[in-house]
PDB file of C-alpha atoms in Angstrom:
ATOM      1  CA  MET A   1     -11.124   3.214  -0.726  1.00  0.00           C
ATOM      2  CA  ALA A   2      -7.985   2.562   1.323  1.00  0.00           C
ATOM      3  CA  LYS A   3      -7.977  -0.791   3.121  1.00  0.00           C
ATOM      4  CA  ILE A   4      -6.655  -2.266   6.368  1.00  0.00           C
ATOM      5  CA  THR A   5      -4.856  -5.492   5.454  1.00  0.00           C
ATOM      6  CA  LYS A   6      -3.848  -6.924   8.841  1.00  0.00           C
ATOM      7  CA  ILE A   7      -2.668  -6.335  12.397  1.00  0.00           C
ATOM      8  CA  ASN A   8       0.992  -5.459  11.969  1.00  0.00           C
ATOM      9  CA  HIS A   9       1.862  -5.509  15.672  1.00  0.00           C
ATOM     10  CA  ILE A  10       0.742  -5.105  19.252  1.00  0.00           C
ATOM     11  CA  ALA A  11       3.055  -2.884  21.332  1.00  0.00           C
ATOM     12  CA  ILE A  12       3.461  -3.616  25.036  1.00  0.00           C
ATOM     13  CA  LEU A  13       5.209  -1.085  27.251  1.00  0.00           C
ATOM     14  CA  VAL A  14       7.664  -2.568  29.794  1.00  0.00           C
ATOM     15  CA  SER A  15      10.210  -1.167  32.242  1.00  0.00           C
ATOM     16  CA  ASP A  16      12.893  -3.684  31.275  1.00  0.00           C
ATOM     17  CA  LEU A  17      13.144  -6.427  28.633  1.00  0.00           C
ATOM     18  CA  GLU A  18      14.571  -9.316  30.648  1.00  0.00           C
ATOM     19  CA  SER A  19      11.725 -10.244  32.957  1.00  0.00           C
ATOM     20  CA  PRO A  20       8.993  -9.948  30.254  1.00  0.00           C
ATOM     21  CA  LEU A  21      11.065 -12.247  28.015  1.00  0.00           C
ATOM     22  CA  ASN A  22      10.694 -14.918  30.718  1.00  0.00           C
ATOM     23  CA  PHE A  23       7.021 -15.006  29.819  1.00  0.00           C
ATOM     24  CA  TRP A  24       6.755 -14.113  26.115  1.00  0.00           C
ATOM     25  CA  ARG A  25       9.818 -16.022  24.897  1.00  0.00           C
ATOM     26  CA  ASP A  26      10.774 -18.641  27.474  1.00  0.00           C
ATOM     27  CA  ALA A  27       7.325 -19.715  28.692  1.00  0.00           C
ATOM     28  CA  LEU A  28       5.073 -19.054  25.675  1.00  0.00           C
ATOM     29  CA  GLY A  29       7.813 -20.097  23.258  1.00  0.00           C
ATOM     30  CA  LEU A  30       7.615 -17.103  20.911  1.00  0.00           C
ATOM     31  CA  GLU A  31      10.815 -16.481  18.972  1.00  0.00           C
ATOM     32  CA  LEU A  32      12.761 -13.307  19.746  1.00  0.00           C
ATOM     33  CA  THR A  33      14.062 -12.286  16.323  1.00  0.00           C
ATOM     34  CA  GLN A  34      15.562  -8.895  17.115  1.00  0.00           C
ATOM     35  CA  VAL A  35      16.201  -6.268  19.767  1.00  0.00           C
ATOM     36  CA  GLU A  36      16.544  -2.824  18.251  1.00  0.00           C
ATOM     37  CA  GLU A  37      17.599   0.523  19.716  1.00  0.00           C
ATOM     38  CA  VAL A  38      15.267   3.203  18.376  1.00  0.00           C
ATOM     39  CA  PRO A  39      16.808   6.537  19.429  1.00  0.00           C
ATOM     40  CA  GLY A  40      14.032   8.487  17.656  1.00  0.00           C
ATOM     41  CA  GLU A  41      11.502   7.029  20.082  1.00  0.00           C
ATOM     42  CA  GLN A  42      13.955   6.883  23.017  1.00  0.00           C
ATOM     43  CA  ALA A  43      13.211   3.180  23.273  1.00  0.00           C
ATOM     44  CA  ARG A  44      14.595  -0.340  22.928  1.00  0.00           C
ATOM     45  CA  ILE A  45      12.218  -2.740  21.188  1.00  0.00           C
ATOM     46  CA  ALA A  46      12.114  -6.563  21.248  1.00  0.00           C
ATOM     47  CA  PHE A  47      10.345  -8.149  18.266  1.00  0.00           C
ATOM     48  CA  LEU A  48       8.500 -11.465  18.622  1.00  0.00           C
ATOM     49  CA  PRO A  49       6.710 -12.618  15.450  1.00  0.00           C
ATOM     50  CA  THR A  50       3.313 -14.176  16.222  1.00  0.00           C
ATOM     51  CA  GLY A  51       1.632 -15.750  13.209  1.00  0.00           C
ATOM     52  CA  ASP A  52       1.274 -13.053  10.553  1.00  0.00           C
ATOM     53  CA  SER A  53       1.769 -10.248  13.138  1.00  0.00           C
ATOM     54  CA  GLU A  54       4.275  -9.330  15.822  1.00  0.00           C
ATOM     55  CA  ILE A  55       4.304  -8.689  19.529  1.00  0.00           C
ATOM     56  CA  GLU A  56       6.676  -5.849  20.370  1.00  0.00           C
ATOM     57  CA  LEU A  57       8.008  -5.173  23.870  1.00  0.00           C
ATOM     58  CA  VAL A  58       8.893  -1.493  24.159  1.00  0.00           C
ATOM     59  CA  GLN A  59      11.254  -0.297  26.894  1.00  0.00           C
ATOM     60  CA  PRO A  60      11.787   3.460  27.301  1.00  0.00           C
ATOM     61  CA  THR A  61      15.526   4.287  27.445  1.00  0.00           C
ATOM     62  CA  THR A  62      15.207   7.806  28.866  1.00  0.00           C
ATOM     63  CA  GLU A  63      13.083   9.159  31.685  1.00  0.00           C
ATOM     64  CA  ASP A  64      11.409  12.100  29.998  1.00  0.00           C
ATOM     65  CA  SER A  65       9.863  10.721  26.796  1.00  0.00           C
ATOM     66  CA  GLY A  66       6.131  10.335  26.254  1.00  0.00           C
ATOM     67  CA  LEU A  67       6.589   6.546  26.534  1.00  0.00           C
ATOM     68  CA  ALA A  68       8.434   6.878  29.861  1.00  0.00           C
ATOM     69  CA  ARG A  69       5.720   9.137  31.274  1.00  0.00           C
ATOM     70  CA  TYR A  70       3.008   6.733  30.099  1.00  0.00           C
ATOM     71  CA  LEU A  71       4.838   3.854  31.822  1.00  0.00           C
ATOM     72  CA  ASP A  72       5.260   5.909  35.027  1.00  0.00           C
ATOM     73  CA  LYS A  73       1.600   6.771  35.115  1.00  0.00           C
ATOM     74  CA  ARG A  74       0.023   3.441  34.179  1.00  0.00           C
ATOM     75  CA  GLY A  75       2.641   0.782  34.728  1.00  0.00           C
ATOM     76  CA  PRO A  76       3.478  -1.887  32.133  1.00  0.00           C
ATOM     77  CA  GLY A  77       0.781  -3.040  29.700  1.00  0.00           C
ATOM     78  CA  MET A  78      -0.697  -2.538  26.255  1.00  0.00           C
ATOM     79  CA  HIS A  79       0.418   0.670  24.580  1.00  0.00           C
ATOM     80  CA  HIS A  80      -0.963   0.560  21.040  1.00  0.00           C
ATOM     81  CA  ILE A  81      -2.062  -1.667  18.190  1.00  0.00           C
ATOM     82  CA  CYS A  82      -0.733  -1.122  14.685  1.00  0.00           C
ATOM     83  CA  LEU A  83      -2.831  -1.833  11.603  1.00  0.00           C
ATOM     84  CA  GLU A  84      -1.283  -2.183   8.163  1.00  0.00           C
ATOM     85  CA  VAL A  85      -2.934  -0.184   5.381  1.00  0.00           C
ATOM     86  CA  ASP A  86      -2.446  -0.319   1.610  1.00  0.00           C
ATOM     87  CA  ASP A  87      -2.685   3.465   1.121  1.00  0.00           C
ATOM     88  CA  ILE A  88      -2.057   5.611   4.190  1.00  0.00           C
ATOM     89  CA  ASP A  89      -2.755   8.962   2.484  1.00  0.00           C
ATOM     90  CA  GLY A  90      -6.112   7.665   1.292  1.00  0.00           C
ATOM     91  CA  MET A  91      -6.851   6.264   4.754  1.00  0.00           C
ATOM     92  CA  LEU A  92      -5.996   9.530   6.549  1.00  0.00           C
ATOM     93  CA  ALA A  93      -8.236  11.468   4.120  1.00  0.00           C
ATOM     94  CA  GLN A  94     -11.036   8.950   4.693  1.00  0.00           C
ATOM     95  CA  LEU A  95     -10.684   9.210   8.499  1.00  0.00           C
ATOM     96  CA  LYS A  96     -10.678  13.034   8.435  1.00  0.00           C
ATOM     97  CA  GLU A  97     -13.780  13.028   6.264  1.00  0.00           C
ATOM     98  CA  LYS A  98     -15.538  10.887   8.914  1.00  0.00           C
ATOM     99  CA  GLY A  99     -14.516  13.305  11.680  1.00  0.00           C
ATOM    100  CA  ILE A 100     -11.949  10.974  13.283  1.00  0.00           C
ATOM    101  CA  GLN A 101      -9.406  12.803  15.459  1.00  0.00           C
ATOM    102  CA  LEU A 102      -5.820  12.129  14.339  1.00  0.00           C
ATOM    103  CA  ILE A 103      -2.572  12.640  16.243  1.00  0.00           C
ATOM    104  CA  ASN A 104      -0.719  12.867  12.902  1.00  0.00           C
ATOM    105  CA  GLU A 105      -2.762  14.451  10.126  1.00  0.00           C
ATOM    106  CA  VAL A 106       0.055  13.756   7.666  1.00  0.00           C
ATOM    107  CA  ALA A 107       1.969  10.465   7.610  1.00  0.00           C
ATOM    108  CA  LYS A 108       5.476  10.497   9.099  1.00  0.00           C
ATOM    109  CA  VAL A 109       8.287   8.531   7.443  1.00  0.00           C
ATOM    110  CA  GLY A 110      10.347   5.946   9.363  1.00  0.00           C
ATOM    111  CA  SER A 111      14.046   5.256   8.782  1.00  0.00           C
ATOM    112  CA  ASP A 112      13.131   2.131   6.795  1.00  0.00           C
ATOM    113  CA  GLY A 113      10.809   4.064   4.491  1.00  0.00           C
ATOM    114  CA  ARG A 114       7.552   2.928   6.027  1.00  0.00           C
ATOM    115  CA  ARG A 115       4.958   5.655   6.517  1.00  0.00           C
ATOM    116  CA  TYR A 116       2.945   5.856   9.716  1.00  0.00           C
ATOM    117  CA  ALA A 117       0.419   7.948  11.652  1.00  0.00           C
ATOM    118  CA  PHE A 118      -1.458   7.666  14.950  1.00  0.00           C
ATOM    119  CA  VAL A 119      -5.206   7.978  15.466  1.00  0.00           C
ATOM    120  CA  HIS A 120      -6.222   9.677  18.728  1.00  0.00           C
ATOM    121  CA  PRO A 121      -7.598   7.219  21.322  1.00  0.00           C
ATOM    122  CA  LYS A 122     -10.595   9.554  21.792  1.00  0.00           C
ATOM    123  CA  SER A 123     -11.802   8.526  18.347  1.00  0.00           C
ATOM    124  CA  ALA A 124     -10.809   4.853  18.672  1.00  0.00           C
ATOM    125  CA  SER A 125     -12.633   3.443  21.721  1.00  0.00           C
ATOM    126  CA  GLY A 126      -9.820   4.472  24.052  1.00  0.00           C
ATOM    127  CA  VAL A 127      -7.234   2.532  22.029  1.00  0.00           C
ATOM    128  CA  MET A 128      -4.089   4.125  20.600  1.00  0.00           C
ATOM    129  CA  VAL A 129      -4.137   2.973  16.950  1.00  0.00           C
ATOM    130  CA  GLU A 130      -1.117   3.273  14.672  1.00  0.00           C
ATOM    131  CA  LEU A 131      -1.410   2.942  10.902  1.00  0.00           C
ATOM    132  CA  TYR A 132       1.489   1.633   8.774  1.00  0.00           C
ATOM    133  CA  GLU A 133       2.037   1.645   5.064  1.00  0.00           C
ATOM    134  CA  LEU A 134       5.119  -0.466   4.441  1.00  0.00           C
ATOM    135  CA  ALA A 135       7.778   0.743   2.015  1.00  0.00           C
ATOM    136  CA  LYS A 136       7.209  -0.721  -1.450  1.00  0.00           C
TER     137      LYS A 136
ATOM    138  CA  MET B   1       6.462 -28.254  23.140  1.00  0.00           C
ATOM    139  CA  ALA B   2       3.093 -26.525  22.665  1.00  0.00           C
ATOM    140  CA  LYS B   3       3.176 -23.616  20.220  1.00  0.00           C
ATOM    141  CA  ILE B   4       1.469 -20.252  19.749  1.00  0.00           C
ATOM    142  CA  THR B   5       0.299 -20.115  16.125  1.00  0.00           C
ATOM    143  CA  LYS B   6      -1.140 -16.599  15.801  1.00  0.00           C
ATOM    144  CA  ILE B   7      -3.020 -13.690  17.365  1.00  0.00           C
ATOM    145  CA  ASN B   8      -6.640 -14.882  17.339  1.00  0.00           C
ATOM    146  CA  HIS B   9      -8.163 -11.574  18.408  1.00  0.00           C
ATOM    147  CA  ILE B  10      -7.785  -8.285  20.245  1.00  0.00           C
ATOM    148  CA  ALA B  11     -10.710  -7.499  22.574  1.00  0.00           C
ATOM    149  CA  ILE B  12     -11.698  -3.870  23.118  1.00  0.00           C
ATOM    150  CA  LEU B  13     -14.135  -2.998  25.887  1.00  0.00           C
ATOM    151  CA  VAL B  14     -16.810  -0.421  24.956  1.00  0.00           C
ATOM    152  CA  SER B  15     -19.939   0.977  26.624  1.00  0.00           C
ATOM    153  CA  ASP B  16     -22.044   0.700  23.465  1.00  0.00           C
ATOM    154  CA  LEU B  17     -21.452  -0.741  19.996  1.00  0.00           C
ATOM    155  CA  GLU B  18     -22.845   2.007  17.774  1.00  0.00           C
ATOM    156  CA  SER B  19     -20.380   4.836  18.249  1.00  0.00           C
ATOM    157  CA  PRO B  20     -17.256   2.589  18.090  1.00  0.00           C
ATOM    158  CA  LEU B  21     -18.565   1.118  14.810  1.00  0.00           C
ATOM    159  CA  ASN B  22     -18.389   4.651  13.376  1.00  0.00           C
ATOM    160  CA  PHE B  23     -14.622   4.313  13.647  1.00  0.00           C
ATOM    161  CA  TRP B  24     -13.779   0.621  13.241  1.00  0.00           C
ATOM    162  CA  ARG B  25     -16.295  -0.178  10.487  1.00  0.00           C
ATOM    163  CA  ASP B  26     -17.383   3.051   8.796  1.00  0.00           C
ATOM    164  CA  ALA B  27     -14.123   5.016   8.876  1.00  0.00           C
ATOM    165  CA  LEU B  28     -11.430   2.274   8.860  1.00  0.00           C
ATOM    166  CA  GLY B  29     -13.523   0.103   6.553  1.00  0.00           C
ATOM    167  CA  LEU B  30     -13.264  -3.157   8.513  1.00  0.00           C
ATOM    168  CA  GLU B  31     -16.099  -5.575   7.820  1.00  0.00           C
ATOM    169  CA  LEU B  32     -18.537  -6.303  10.646  1.00  0.00           C
ATOM    170  CA  THR B  33     -19.302  -9.988  10.144  1.00  0.00           C
ATOM    171  CA  GLN B  34     -21.336 -10.724  13.264  1.00  0.00           C
ATOM    172  CA  VAL B  35     -22.797  -9.336  16.479  1.00  0.00           C
ATOM    173  CA  GLU B  36     -23.272 -12.052  19.065  1.00  0.00           C
ATOM    174  CA  GLU B  37     -25.001 -12.106  22.439  1.00  0.00           C
ATOM    175  CA  VAL B  38     -22.813 -14.038  24.877  1.00  0.00           C
ATOM    176  CA  PRO B  39     -24.928 -14.512  28.013  1.00  0.00           C
ATOM    177  CA  GLY B  40     -22.151 -16.517  29.719  1.00  0.00           C
ATOM    178  CA  GLU B  41     -19.952 -13.414  29.672  1.00  0.00           C
ATOM    179  CA  GLN B  42     -22.877 -10.969  30.109  1.00  0.00           C
ATOM    180  CA  ALA B  43     -21.731  -9.260  26.921  1.00  0.00           C
ATOM    181  CA  ARG B  44     -22.579  -8.450  23.324  1.00  0.00           C
ATOM    182  CA  ILE B  45     -19.631  -8.846  20.951  1.00  0.00           C
ATOM    183  CA  ALA B  46     -19.047  -7.350  17.490  1.00  0.00           C
ATOM    184  CA  PHE B  47     -16.572  -9.285  15.317  1.00  0.00           C
ATOM    185  CA  LEU B  48     -14.422  -7.469  12.738  1.00  0.00           C
ATOM    186  CA  PRO B  49     -11.943  -9.730  10.910  1.00  0.00           C
ATOM    187  CA  THR B  50      -8.575  -8.011  10.372  1.00  0.00           C
ATOM    188  CA  GLY B  51      -6.178  -9.988   8.188  1.00  0.00           C
ATOM    189  CA  ASP B  52      -5.674 -13.380   9.818  1.00  0.00           C
ATOM    190  CA  SER B  53      -6.990 -12.117  13.194  1.00  0.00           C
ATOM    191  CA  GLU B  54     -10.053 -10.309  14.507  1.00  0.00           C
ATOM    192  CA  ILE B  55     -10.854  -7.145  16.381  1.00  0.00           C
ATOM    193  CA  GLU B  56     -13.681  -7.734  18.845  1.00  0.00           C
ATOM    194  CA  LEU B  57     -15.713  -4.938  20.424  1.00  0.00           C
ATOM    195  CA  VAL B  58     -17.092  -6.161  23.751  1.00  0.00           C
ATOM    196  CA  GLN B  59     -20.049  -4.380  25.362  1.00  0.00           C
ATOM    197  CA  PRO B  60     -21.123  -5.480  28.859  1.00  0.00           C
ATOM    198  CA  THR B  61     -24.896  -6.137  28.970  1.00  0.00           C
ATOM    199  CA  THR B  62     -25.296  -6.103  32.759  1.00  0.00           C
ATOM    200  CA  GLU B  63     -23.913  -3.745  35.386  1.00  0.00           C
ATOM    201  CA  ASP B  64     -22.343  -6.188  37.806  1.00  0.00           C
ATOM    202  CA  SER B  65     -20.079  -8.416  35.713  1.00  0.00           C
ATOM    203  CA  GLY B  66     -16.287  -8.294  35.861  1.00  0.00           C
ATOM    204  CA  LEU B  67     -16.309  -6.684  32.398  1.00  0.00           C
ATOM    205  CA  ALA B  68     -18.766  -3.975  33.516  1.00  0.00           C
ATOM    206  CA  ARG B  69     -16.676  -3.175  36.590  1.00  0.00           C
ATOM    207  CA  TYR B  70     -13.498  -3.017  34.473  1.00  0.00           C
ATOM    208  CA  LEU B  71     -15.239  -0.588  32.086  1.00  0.00           C
ATOM    209  CA  ASP B  72     -16.509   1.548  34.997  1.00  0.00           C
ATOM    210  CA  LYS B  73     -13.065   1.751  36.506  1.00  0.00           C
ATOM    211  CA  ARG B  74     -10.927   2.334  33.420  1.00  0.00           C
ATOM    212  CA  GLY B  75     -13.252   3.498  30.673  1.00  0.00           C
ATOM    213  CA  PRO B  76     -13.238   2.002  27.178  1.00  0.00           C
ATOM    214  CA  GLY B  77     -10.014   0.545  25.775  1.00  0.00           C
ATOM    215  CA  MET B  78      -8.000  -2.624  25.312  1.00  0.00           C
ATOM    216  CA  HIS B  79      -9.197  -5.504  27.466  1.00  0.00           C
ATOM    217  CA  HIS B  80      -7.177  -8.537  26.387  1.00  0.00           C
ATOM    218  CA  ILE B  81      -5.294 -10.198  23.554  1.00  0.00           C
ATOM    219  CA  CYS B  82      -6.005 -13.784  22.592  1.00  0.00           C
ATOM    220  CA  LEU B  83      -3.301 -16.088  21.249  1.00  0.00           C
ATOM    221  CA  GLU B  84      -4.109 -19.325  19.450  1.00  0.00           C
ATOM    222  CA  VAL B  85      -2.238 -22.407  20.622  1.00  0.00           C
ATOM    223  CA  ASP B  86      -1.992 -25.880  19.088  1.00  0.00           C
ATOM    224  CA  ASP B  87      -2.152 -27.708  22.441  1.00  0.00           C
ATOM    225  CA  ILE B  88      -3.608 -25.773  25.370  1.00  0.00           C
ATOM    226  CA  ASP B  89      -3.042 -28.508  27.985  1.00  0.00           C
ATOM    227  CA  GLY B  90       0.612 -28.689  27.000  1.00  0.00           C
ATOM    228  CA  MET B  91       0.870 -24.886  27.054  1.00  0.00           C
ATOM    229  CA  LEU B  92      -0.712 -24.578  30.517  1.00  0.00           C
ATOM    230  CA  ALA B  93       1.680 -27.241  31.873  1.00  0.00           C
ATOM    231  CA  GLN B  94       4.614 -25.412  30.289  1.00  0.00           C
ATOM    232  CA  LEU B  95       3.530 -22.067  31.781  1.00  0.00           C
ATOM    233  CA  LYS B  96       3.052 -23.564  35.265  1.00  0.00           C
ATOM    234  CA  GLU B  97       6.484 -25.140  35.084  1.00  0.00           C
ATOM    235  CA  LYS B  98       7.968 -21.697  34.370  1.00  0.00           C
ATOM    236  CA  GLY B  99       6.154 -20.191  37.353  1.00  0.00           C
ATOM    237  CA  ILE B 100       3.642 -18.164  35.306  1.00  0.00           C
ATOM    238  CA  GLN B 101       0.527 -17.183  37.268  1.00  0.00           C
ATOM    239  CA  LEU B 102      -2.671 -18.406  35.589  1.00  0.00           C
ATOM    240  CA  ILE B 103      -6.253 -17.270  36.124  1.00  0.00           C
ATOM    241  CA  ASN B 104      -7.457 -20.659  34.818  1.00  0.00           C
ATOM    242  CA  GLU B 105      -5.152 -23.540  35.683  1.00  0.00           C
ATOM    243  CA  VAL B 106      -7.348 -25.903  33.673  1.00  0.00           C
ATOM    244  CA  ALA B 107      -8.792 -24.958  30.273  1.00  0.00           C
ATOM    245  CA  LYS B 108     -12.487 -24.061  30.154  1.00  0.00           C
ATOM    246  CA  VAL B 109     -14.667 -25.194  27.255  1.00  0.00           C
ATOM    247  CA  GLY B 110     -16.703 -22.724  25.159  1.00  0.00           C
ATOM    248  CA  SER B 111     -20.106 -23.468  23.632  1.00  0.00           C
ATOM    249  CA  ASP B 112     -18.446 -24.028  20.231  1.00  0.00           C
ATOM    250  CA  GLY B 113     -15.991 -26.569  21.640  1.00  0.00           C
ATOM    251  CA  ARG B 114     -12.955 -24.302  21.731  1.00  0.00           C
ATOM    252  CA  ARG B 115     -10.889 -24.535  24.902  1.00  0.00           C
ATOM    253  CA  TYR B 116      -9.537 -21.427  26.589  1.00  0.00           C
ATOM    254  CA  ALA B 117      -7.712 -20.107  29.652  1.00  0.00           C
ATOM    255  CA  PHE B 118      -6.465 -16.753  30.892  1.00  0.00           C
ATOM    256  CA  VAL B 119      -2.947 -15.897  32.057  1.00  0.00           C
ATOM    257  CA  HIS B 120      -2.779 -13.415  34.953  1.00  0.00           C
ATOM    258  CA  PRO B 121      -1.617  -9.933  33.844  1.00  0.00           C
ATOM    259  CA  LYS B 122       0.924  -9.994  36.723  1.00  0.00           C
ATOM    260  CA  SER B 123       2.873 -12.623  34.791  1.00  0.00           C
ATOM    261  CA  ALA B 124       2.315 -11.080  31.341  1.00  0.00           C
ATOM    262  CA  SER B 125       3.696  -7.515  31.451  1.00  0.00           C
ATOM    263  CA  GLY B 126       0.387  -6.110  32.687  1.00  0.00           C
ATOM    264  CA  VAL B 127      -1.501  -7.575  29.718  1.00  0.00           C
ATOM    265  CA  MET B 128      -4.497  -9.882  30.087  1.00  0.00           C
ATOM    266  CA  VAL B 129      -3.636 -12.812  27.771  1.00  0.00           C
ATOM    267  CA  GLU B 130      -6.185 -15.391  26.694  1.00  0.00           C
ATOM    268  CA  LEU B 131      -5.157 -18.694  25.126  1.00  0.00           C
ATOM    269  CA  TYR B 132      -7.411 -20.535  22.643  1.00  0.00           C
ATOM    270  CA  GLU B 133      -7.260 -24.003  21.258  1.00  0.00           C
ATOM    271  CA  LEU B 134      -9.878 -24.196  18.522  1.00  0.00           C
ATOM    272  CA  ALA B 135     -12.169 -27.218  18.295  1.00  0.00           C
ATOM    273  CA  LYS B 136     -10.760 -29.790  15.860  1.00  0.00           C
TER     274      LYS B 136
END
């Protein structure tokens, strides 16, 4: 049986990176290790490791992406949580068998080789859940 | 300077515990270690350790608490994230100095001796952030 190993990250949607960094980095003292442009998601992401996980601040860089529309509609706040899994194909099969609604029935592959898929919030207590299997 | 050491837990607000457990426990395979009645918060909480952190499912047990009103208004979903801190008094002083708006300016004490306080979502990118200093 495929297993969840940890919380990989918590993604927080923001309209700009500067003012949130006042809180997460300057006041809380989390380290900002990287800011990455992710054209595939039309976003800029700030990474702040937190224990064995990360907090990610996600800023949409265009006005017509799904992220930008979500931000327009709801304002800044939690967007999704990402759980790391040892075998994403096994996990997706296991979720389908239990009748869980998936956004991605087959794992997608990121530029760094990690494989990921989203579970639909309808099946996950209203939470957008991402699953990651890191590249080996 | 006080330091955040890890994500202690992610709290998800639900209207009942049974149907969410179909996903978090039975489909994802997380272990349910405990279900606790927390009269002080008018809630029942299911604890599911996830790596070095926990996912908590929080079900309001009355109809007039802040949690129940939040659930009525927004439906099930993410409620707050909790960060562990090595020195909560130092952290609260540090946050005040940076102009961060706090819900609790002085740490409260839980029944198990842990000390906690909430940061106002206005100062935290729309996210409700709880801080914990565990009992020593």
